[in-house]
Amino acid sequence: MLTFFSFGSGSCGNCYYIGTDKDAVLVDAGVGIRRFKKNLKEYGISTNTIKAMLTTHDHADHTKASGVISGEYNLPVYATQLVHEGMRRNYQLRNKVDVTRTHIVTPGETFTVGELKVTAFPIPHDASENVGYFIETPETNITVMTDVGDITDDISNYIQKSNNLIIEANYDREMLRQGRYPEMLKQRITSGRGHLANIQTADALAKNFHEKLKRIWLCHLSEENNHPELAKKTIETHLRAFGLIAGTDFQLEVLRRKIPTGPFVIKD
């Protein structure tokens, strides 16, 4: 079995726990260590199982506690070479990851963390580099896709492989268009190296859905330009047009921005 738990998901901070009862990883470390420890204690999750940190990209909402948490628990930090370099340059990371805990990830190559097999794959975003993670056990798998500028062949491929999927649904197009963001920021978000609109996520899921994809979590929702019920309704309505019914063909959840979501126990 796998346990999945979100500490928070959005521009205020991202961090996910994924693992078995023996070996687990953190994907990103964008929440403060006090909140991290508090949530672990409240949900009865032991730090003894955490064996590594996986970093998607170098933006502070995904990395600001990387140095602190990796140092506190002596955790290796896996990221691509460009992401590690970006983390070292990022002034918002006051505590840097110690070089002795730095491990280099190459997209497309699989490595192991205890019982877990992990494969990184490229995702377009305006960071030094950005990757998703496909995490496998002999019984099941789960994929993390966050800060997705556009749907690529790699992303479609990993949706088709996934039994469980964490995927970004960042903004509603009309809310963004009418919202108060400056035009330059709106263009950045919609550029193909920014974020996914709800309808883009819905379309990618419809085109790549398969019978083994049973659980979908929507992550990294914008506070200004989206709403949990709107994102969920957009995906449900779009997939229903393809004969795919939420609650029957798949389970759909929205990860909360500032508070924990889960834990979820995954058996297949």
PDB file of N, CA and C in Angstrom, residues 25-29 52-59 62-63 66-67 70 75-88 93 97-109 111 113 118-122 127-133:
ATOM      1  N   VAL A  25       8.938   9.285   0.535  1.00  0.00           N
ATOM      2  CA  VAL A  25       9.634  10.470   0.048  1.00  0.00           C
ATOM      3  C   VAL A  25       8.753  11.690   0.269  1.00  0.00           C
ATOM      4  N   LEU A  26       9.404  12.839   0.360  1.00  0.00           N
ATOM      5  CA  LEU A  26       8.707  14.112   0.272  1.00  0.00           C
ATOM      6  C   LEU A  26       8.902  14.644  -1.136  1.00  0.00           C
ATOM      7  N   VAL A  27       7.838  15.087  -1.765  1.00  0.00           N
ATOM      8  CA  VAL A  27       7.951  15.780  -3.042  1.00  0.00           C
ATOM      9  C   VAL A  27       7.779  17.265  -2.766  1.00  0.00           C
ATOM     10  N   ASP A  28       8.877  17.999  -2.908  1.00  0.00           N
ATOM     11  CA  ASP A  28       8.974  19.424  -2.637  1.00  0.00           C
ATOM     12  C   ASP A  28       8.910  19.728  -1.138  1.00  0.00           C
ATOM     13  N   ALA A  29       9.391  20.904  -0.800  1.00  0.00           N
ATOM     14  CA  ALA A  29       9.464  21.311   0.607  1.00  0.00           C
ATOM     15  C   ALA A  29       9.227  22.807   0.698  1.00  0.00           C
ATOM     16  N   ALA A  52      13.999  10.377   1.594  1.00  0.00           N
ATOM     17  CA  ALA A  52      14.555  11.309   0.603  1.00  0.00           C
ATOM     18  C   ALA A  52      13.552  12.405   0.307  1.00  0.00           C
ATOM     19  N   MET A  53      14.068  13.492  -0.287  1.00  0.00           N
ATOM     20  CA  MET A  53      13.233  14.558  -0.810  1.00  0.00           C
ATOM     21  C   MET A  53      13.414  14.620  -2.320  1.00  0.00           C
ATOM     22  N   LEU A  54      12.306  14.751  -3.037  1.00  0.00           N
ATOM     23  CA  LEU A  54      12.326  14.914  -4.489  1.00  0.00           C
ATOM     24  C   LEU A  54      11.884  16.343  -4.796  1.00  0.00           C
ATOM     25  N   THR A  55      12.666  17.066  -5.575  1.00  0.00           N
ATOM     26  CA  THR A  55      12.354  18.460  -5.879  1.00  0.00           C
ATOM     27  C   THR A  55      11.946  18.599  -7.336  1.00  0.00           C
ATOM     28  N   THR A  56      10.799  19.247  -7.572  1.00  0.00           N
ATOM     29  CA  THR A  56      10.320  19.426  -8.947  1.00  0.00           C
ATOM     30  C   THR A  56      11.050  20.578  -9.637  1.00  0.00           C
ATOM     31  N   HIS A  57      11.131  21.728  -8.962  1.00  0.00           N
ATOM     32  CA  HIS A  57      11.821  22.882  -9.542  1.00  0.00           C
ATOM     33  C   HIS A  57      12.222  23.841  -8.433  1.00  0.00           C
ATOM     34  N   ASP A  58      12.919  24.921  -8.784  1.00  0.00           N
ATOM     35  CA  ASP A  58      13.605  25.736  -7.795  1.00  0.00           C
ATOM     36  C   ASP A  58      12.825  26.948  -7.289  1.00  0.00           C
ATOM     37  N   HIS A  59      11.564  27.102  -7.652  1.00  0.00           N
ATOM     38  CA  HIS A  59      10.792  28.228  -7.135  1.00  0.00           C
ATOM     39  C   HIS A  59      10.567  28.056  -5.629  1.00  0.00           C
ATOM     40  N   HIS A  62       8.155  25.826  -3.615  1.00  0.00           N
ATOM     41  CA  HIS A  62       8.408  24.385  -3.649  1.00  0.00           C
ATOM     42  C   HIS A  62       9.687  24.009  -2.911  1.00  0.00           C
ATOM     43  N   THR A  63      10.501  24.989  -2.528  1.00  0.00           N
ATOM     44  CA  THR A  63      11.839  24.655  -2.020  1.00  0.00           C
ATOM     45  C   THR A  63      12.262  25.409  -0.767  1.00  0.00           C
ATOM     46  N   SER A  66      13.684  23.355   1.975  1.00  0.00           N
ATOM     47  CA  SER A  66      14.472  22.183   1.575  1.00  0.00           C
ATOM     48  C   SER A  66      15.723  22.009   2.433  1.00  0.00           C
ATOM     49  N   GLY A  67      16.480  23.093   2.612  1.00  0.00           N
ATOM     50  CA  GLY A  67      17.704  23.008   3.395  1.00  0.00           C
ATOM     51  C   GLY A  67      17.439  22.683   4.849  1.00  0.00           C
ATOM     52  N   SER A  70      15.911  18.933   5.100  1.00  0.00           N
ATOM     53  CA  SER A  70      16.927  17.924   4.772  1.00  0.00           C
ATOM     54  C   SER A  70      18.002  17.878   5.853  1.00  0.00           C
ATOM     55  N   LEU A  75      18.261  14.128   5.170  1.00  0.00           N
ATOM     56  CA  LEU A  75      17.639  13.560   3.977  1.00  0.00           C
ATOM     57  C   LEU A  75      18.397  13.961   2.716  1.00  0.00           C
ATOM     58  N   PRO A  76      18.682  13.007   1.835  1.00  0.00           N
ATOM     59  CA  PRO A  76      19.213  13.368   0.521  1.00  0.00           C
ATOM     60  C   PRO A  76      18.155  14.108  -0.278  1.00  0.00           C
ATOM     61  N   VAL A  77      18.585  15.068  -1.089  1.00  0.00           N
ATOM     62  CA  VAL A  77      17.670  15.869  -1.905  1.00  0.00           C
ATOM     63  C   VAL A  77      17.950  15.564  -3.372  1.00  0.00           C
ATOM     64  N   TYR A  78      16.968  14.988  -4.032  1.00  0.00           N
ATOM     65  CA  TYR A  78      17.079  14.623  -5.438  1.00  0.00           C
ATOM     66  C   TYR A  78      16.476  15.722  -6.300  1.00  0.00           C
ATOM     67  N   ALA A  79      17.254  16.191  -7.276  1.00  0.00           N
ATOM     68  CA  ALA A  79      16.790  17.198  -8.235  1.00  0.00           C
ATOM     69  C   ALA A  79      17.732  17.156  -9.426  1.00  0.00           C
ATOM     70  N   THR A  80      17.319  17.760 -10.533  1.00  0.00           N
ATOM     71  CA  THR A  80      18.217  17.830 -11.680  1.00  0.00           C
ATOM     72  C   THR A  80      19.356  18.800 -11.365  1.00  0.00           C
ATOM     73  N   GLN A  81      20.406  18.727 -12.149  1.00  0.00           N
ATOM     74  CA  GLN A  81      21.552  19.612 -11.951  1.00  0.00           C
ATOM     75  C   GLN A  81      21.126  21.080 -12.011  1.00  0.00           C
ATOM     76  N   LEU A  82      20.299  21.420 -12.997  1.00  0.00           N
ATOM     77  CA  LEU A  82      19.869  22.813 -13.148  1.00  0.00           C
ATOM     78  C   LEU A  82      19.008  23.270 -11.976  1.00  0.00           C
ATOM     79  N   VAL A  83      18.190  22.382 -11.439  1.00  0.00           N
ATOM     80  CA  VAL A  83      17.354  22.744 -10.292  1.00  0.00           C
ATOM     81  C   VAL A  83      18.214  22.947  -9.052  1.00  0.00           C
ATOM     82  N   HIS A  84      19.194  22.071  -8.829  1.00  0.00           N
ATOM     83  CA  HIS A  84      20.107  22.273  -7.696  1.00  0.00           C
ATOM     84  C   HIS A  84      20.822  23.617  -7.817  1.00  0.00           C
ATOM     85  N   GLU A  85      21.281  23.963  -9.019  1.00  0.00           N
ATOM     86  CA  GLU A  85      21.965  25.237  -9.213  1.00  0.00           C
ATOM     87  C   GLU A  85      21.008  26.403  -8.953  1.00  0.00           C
ATOM     88  N   GLY A  86      19.772  26.269  -9.409  1.00  0.00           N
ATOM     89  CA  GLY A  86      18.775  27.308  -9.167  1.00  0.00           C
ATOM     90  C   GLY A  86      18.461  27.473  -7.694  1.00  0.00           C
ATOM     91  N   MET A  87      18.410  26.377  -6.963  1.00  0.00           N
ATOM     92  CA  MET A  87      18.170  26.444  -5.520  1.00  0.00           C
ATOM     93  C   MET A  87      19.314  27.166  -4.808  1.00  0.00           C
ATOM     94  N   ARG A  88      20.544  26.926  -5.242  1.00  0.00           N
ATOM     95  CA  ARG A  88      21.685  27.598  -4.614  1.00  0.00           C
ATOM     96  C   ARG A  88      21.660  29.106  -4.884  1.00  0.00           C
ATOM     97  N   LEU A  93      15.823  30.956  -0.328  1.00  0.00           N
ATOM     98  CA  LEU A  93      16.251  29.764   0.398  1.00  0.00           C
ATOM     99  C   LEU A  93      17.404  30.154   1.308  1.00  0.00           C
ATOM    100  N   VAL A  97      20.687  23.566   0.766  1.00  0.00           N
ATOM    101  CA  VAL A  97      20.894  22.131   0.892  1.00  0.00           C
ATOM    102  C   VAL A  97      22.387  21.861   0.933  1.00  0.00           C
ATOM    103  N   ASP A  98      22.831  21.124   1.939  1.00  0.00           N
ATOM    104  CA  ASP A  98      24.251  20.794   2.052  1.00  0.00           C
ATOM    105  C   ASP A  98      24.683  19.965   0.857  1.00  0.00           C
ATOM    106  N   VAL A  99      25.869  20.256   0.341  1.00  0.00           N
ATOM    107  CA  VAL A  99      26.353  19.574  -0.859  1.00  0.00           C
ATOM    108  C   VAL A  99      26.445  18.065  -0.656  1.00  0.00           C
ATOM    109  N   THR A 100      26.659  17.620   0.574  1.00  0.00           N
ATOM    110  CA  THR A 100      26.762  16.177   0.842  1.00  0.00           C
ATOM    111  C   THR A 100      25.419  15.467   0.702  1.00  0.00           C
ATOM    112  N   ARG A 101      24.324  16.247   0.694  1.00  0.00           N
ATOM    113  CA  ARG A 101      22.989  15.650   0.558  1.00  0.00           C
ATOM    114  C   ARG A 101      22.415  15.852  -0.847  1.00  0.00           C
ATOM    115  N   THR A 102      23.231  16.364  -1.747  1.00  0.00           N
ATOM    116  CA  THR A 102      22.779  16.646  -3.109  1.00  0.00           C
ATOM    117  C   THR A 102      22.890  15.403  -3.991  1.00  0.00           C
ATOM    118  N   HIS A 103      21.791  15.034  -4.619  1.00  0.00           N
ATOM    119  CA  HIS A 103      21.780  13.917  -5.560  1.00  0.00           C
ATOM    120  C   HIS A 103      21.191  14.406  -6.884  1.00  0.00           C
ATOM    121  N   ILE A 104      21.845  14.046  -7.981  1.00  0.00           N
ATOM    122  CA  ILE A 104      21.445  14.542  -9.300  1.00  0.00           C
ATOM    123  C   ILE A 104      20.480  13.562  -9.968  1.00  0.00           C
ATOM    124  N   VAL A 105      19.378  14.106 -10.449  1.00  0.00           N
ATOM    125  CA  VAL A 105      18.357  13.344 -11.171  1.00  0.00           C
ATOM    126  C   VAL A 105      18.489  13.638 -12.665  1.00  0.00           C
ATOM    127  N   THR A 106      18.410  12.600 -13.480  1.00  0.00           N
ATOM    128  CA  THR A 106      18.377  12.755 -14.932  1.00  0.00           C
ATOM    129  C   THR A 106      17.005  12.336 -15.435  1.00  0.00           C
ATOM    130  N   PRO A 107      16.252  13.232 -16.073  1.00  0.00           N
ATOM    131  CA  PRO A 107      14.928  12.850 -16.577  1.00  0.00           C
ATOM    132  C   PRO A 107      15.002  11.619 -17.475  1.00  0.00           C
ATOM    133  N   GLY A 108      14.078  10.706 -17.259  1.00  0.00           N
ATOM    134  CA  GLY A 108      14.019   9.471 -18.034  1.00  0.00           C
ATOM    135  C   GLY A 108      14.740   8.310 -17.401  1.00  0.00           C
ATOM    136  N   GLU A 109      15.605   8.569 -16.424  1.00  0.00           N
ATOM    137  CA  GLU A 109      16.329   7.503 -15.744  1.00  0.00           C
ATOM    138  C   GLU A 109      15.656   7.185 -14.412  1.00  0.00           C
ATOM    139  N   PHE A 111      15.544   5.614 -10.574  1.00  0.00           N
ATOM    140  CA  PHE A 111      16.367   5.327  -9.410  1.00  0.00           C
ATOM    141  C   PHE A 111      15.462   4.809  -8.294  1.00  0.00           C
ATOM    142  N   VAL A 113      14.433   4.551  -4.092  1.00  0.00           N
ATOM    143  CA  VAL A 113      14.492   5.034  -2.714  1.00  0.00           C
ATOM    144  C   VAL A 113      13.816   3.963  -1.878  1.00  0.00           C
ATOM    145  N   VAL A 118      11.560   5.453  -8.748  1.00  0.00           N
ATOM    146  CA  VAL A 118      11.221   6.828  -9.094  1.00  0.00           C
ATOM    147  C   VAL A 118      11.797   7.181 -10.458  1.00  0.00           C
ATOM    148  N   THR A 119      10.956   7.777 -11.307  1.00  0.00           N
ATOM    149  CA  THR A 119      11.407   8.268 -12.605  1.00  0.00           C
ATOM    150  C   THR A 119      10.963   9.712 -12.766  1.00  0.00           C
ATOM    151  N   ALA A 120      11.909  10.592 -13.073  1.00  0.00           N
ATOM    152  CA  ALA A 120      11.584  11.990 -13.354  1.00  0.00           C
ATOM    153  C   ALA A 120      11.334  12.168 -14.842  1.00  0.00           C
ATOM    154  N   PHE A 121      10.489  13.132 -15.191  1.00  0.00           N
ATOM    155  CA  PHE A 121      10.223  13.433 -16.597  1.00  0.00           C
ATOM    156  C   PHE A 121      10.014  14.944 -16.739  1.00  0.00           C
ATOM    157  N   PRO A 122      10.343  15.512 -17.896  1.00  0.00           N
ATOM    158  CA  PRO A 122      10.314  16.974 -18.045  1.00  0.00           C
ATOM    159  C   PRO A 122       8.906  17.555 -18.125  1.00  0.00           C
ATOM    160  N   ALA A 127      10.990  27.890 -14.760  1.00  0.00           N
ATOM    161  CA  ALA A 127      11.990  27.728 -13.711  1.00  0.00           C
ATOM    162  C   ALA A 127      13.306  27.348 -14.371  1.00  0.00           C
ATOM    163  N   SER A 128      14.367  27.141 -13.561  1.00  0.00           N
ATOM    164  CA  SER A 128      15.630  26.674 -14.138  1.00  0.00           C
ATOM    165  C   SER A 128      15.402  25.383 -14.913  1.00  0.00           C
ATOM    166  N   GLU A 129      14.585  24.520 -14.376  1.00  0.00           N
ATOM    167  CA  GLU A 129      14.117  23.285 -15.013  1.00  0.00           C
ATOM    168  C   GLU A 129      12.966  22.798 -14.151  1.00  0.00           C
ATOM    169  N   ASN A 130      12.117  21.954 -14.689  1.00  0.00           N
ATOM    170  CA  ASN A 130      10.977  21.439 -13.927  1.00  0.00           C
ATOM    171  C   ASN A 130      10.728  20.004 -14.348  1.00  0.00           C
ATOM    172  N   VAL A 131      10.491  19.139 -13.351  1.00  0.00           N
ATOM    173  CA  VAL A 131      10.190  17.738 -13.650  1.00  0.00           C
ATOM    174  C   VAL A 131       8.978  17.282 -12.846  1.00  0.00           C
ATOM    175  N   GLY A 132       8.320  16.254 -13.371  1.00  0.00           N
ATOM    176  CA  GLY A 132       7.344  15.502 -12.607  1.00  0.00           C
ATOM    177  C   GLY A 132       8.001  14.227 -12.112  1.00  0.00           C
ATOM    178  N   TYR A 133       7.310  13.520 -11.216  1.00  0.00           N
ATOM    179  CA  TYR A 133       7.835  12.272 -10.685  1.00  0.00           C
ATOM    180  C   TYR A 133       6.796  11.162 -10.784  1.00  0.00           C
TER     181      TYR A 133
END
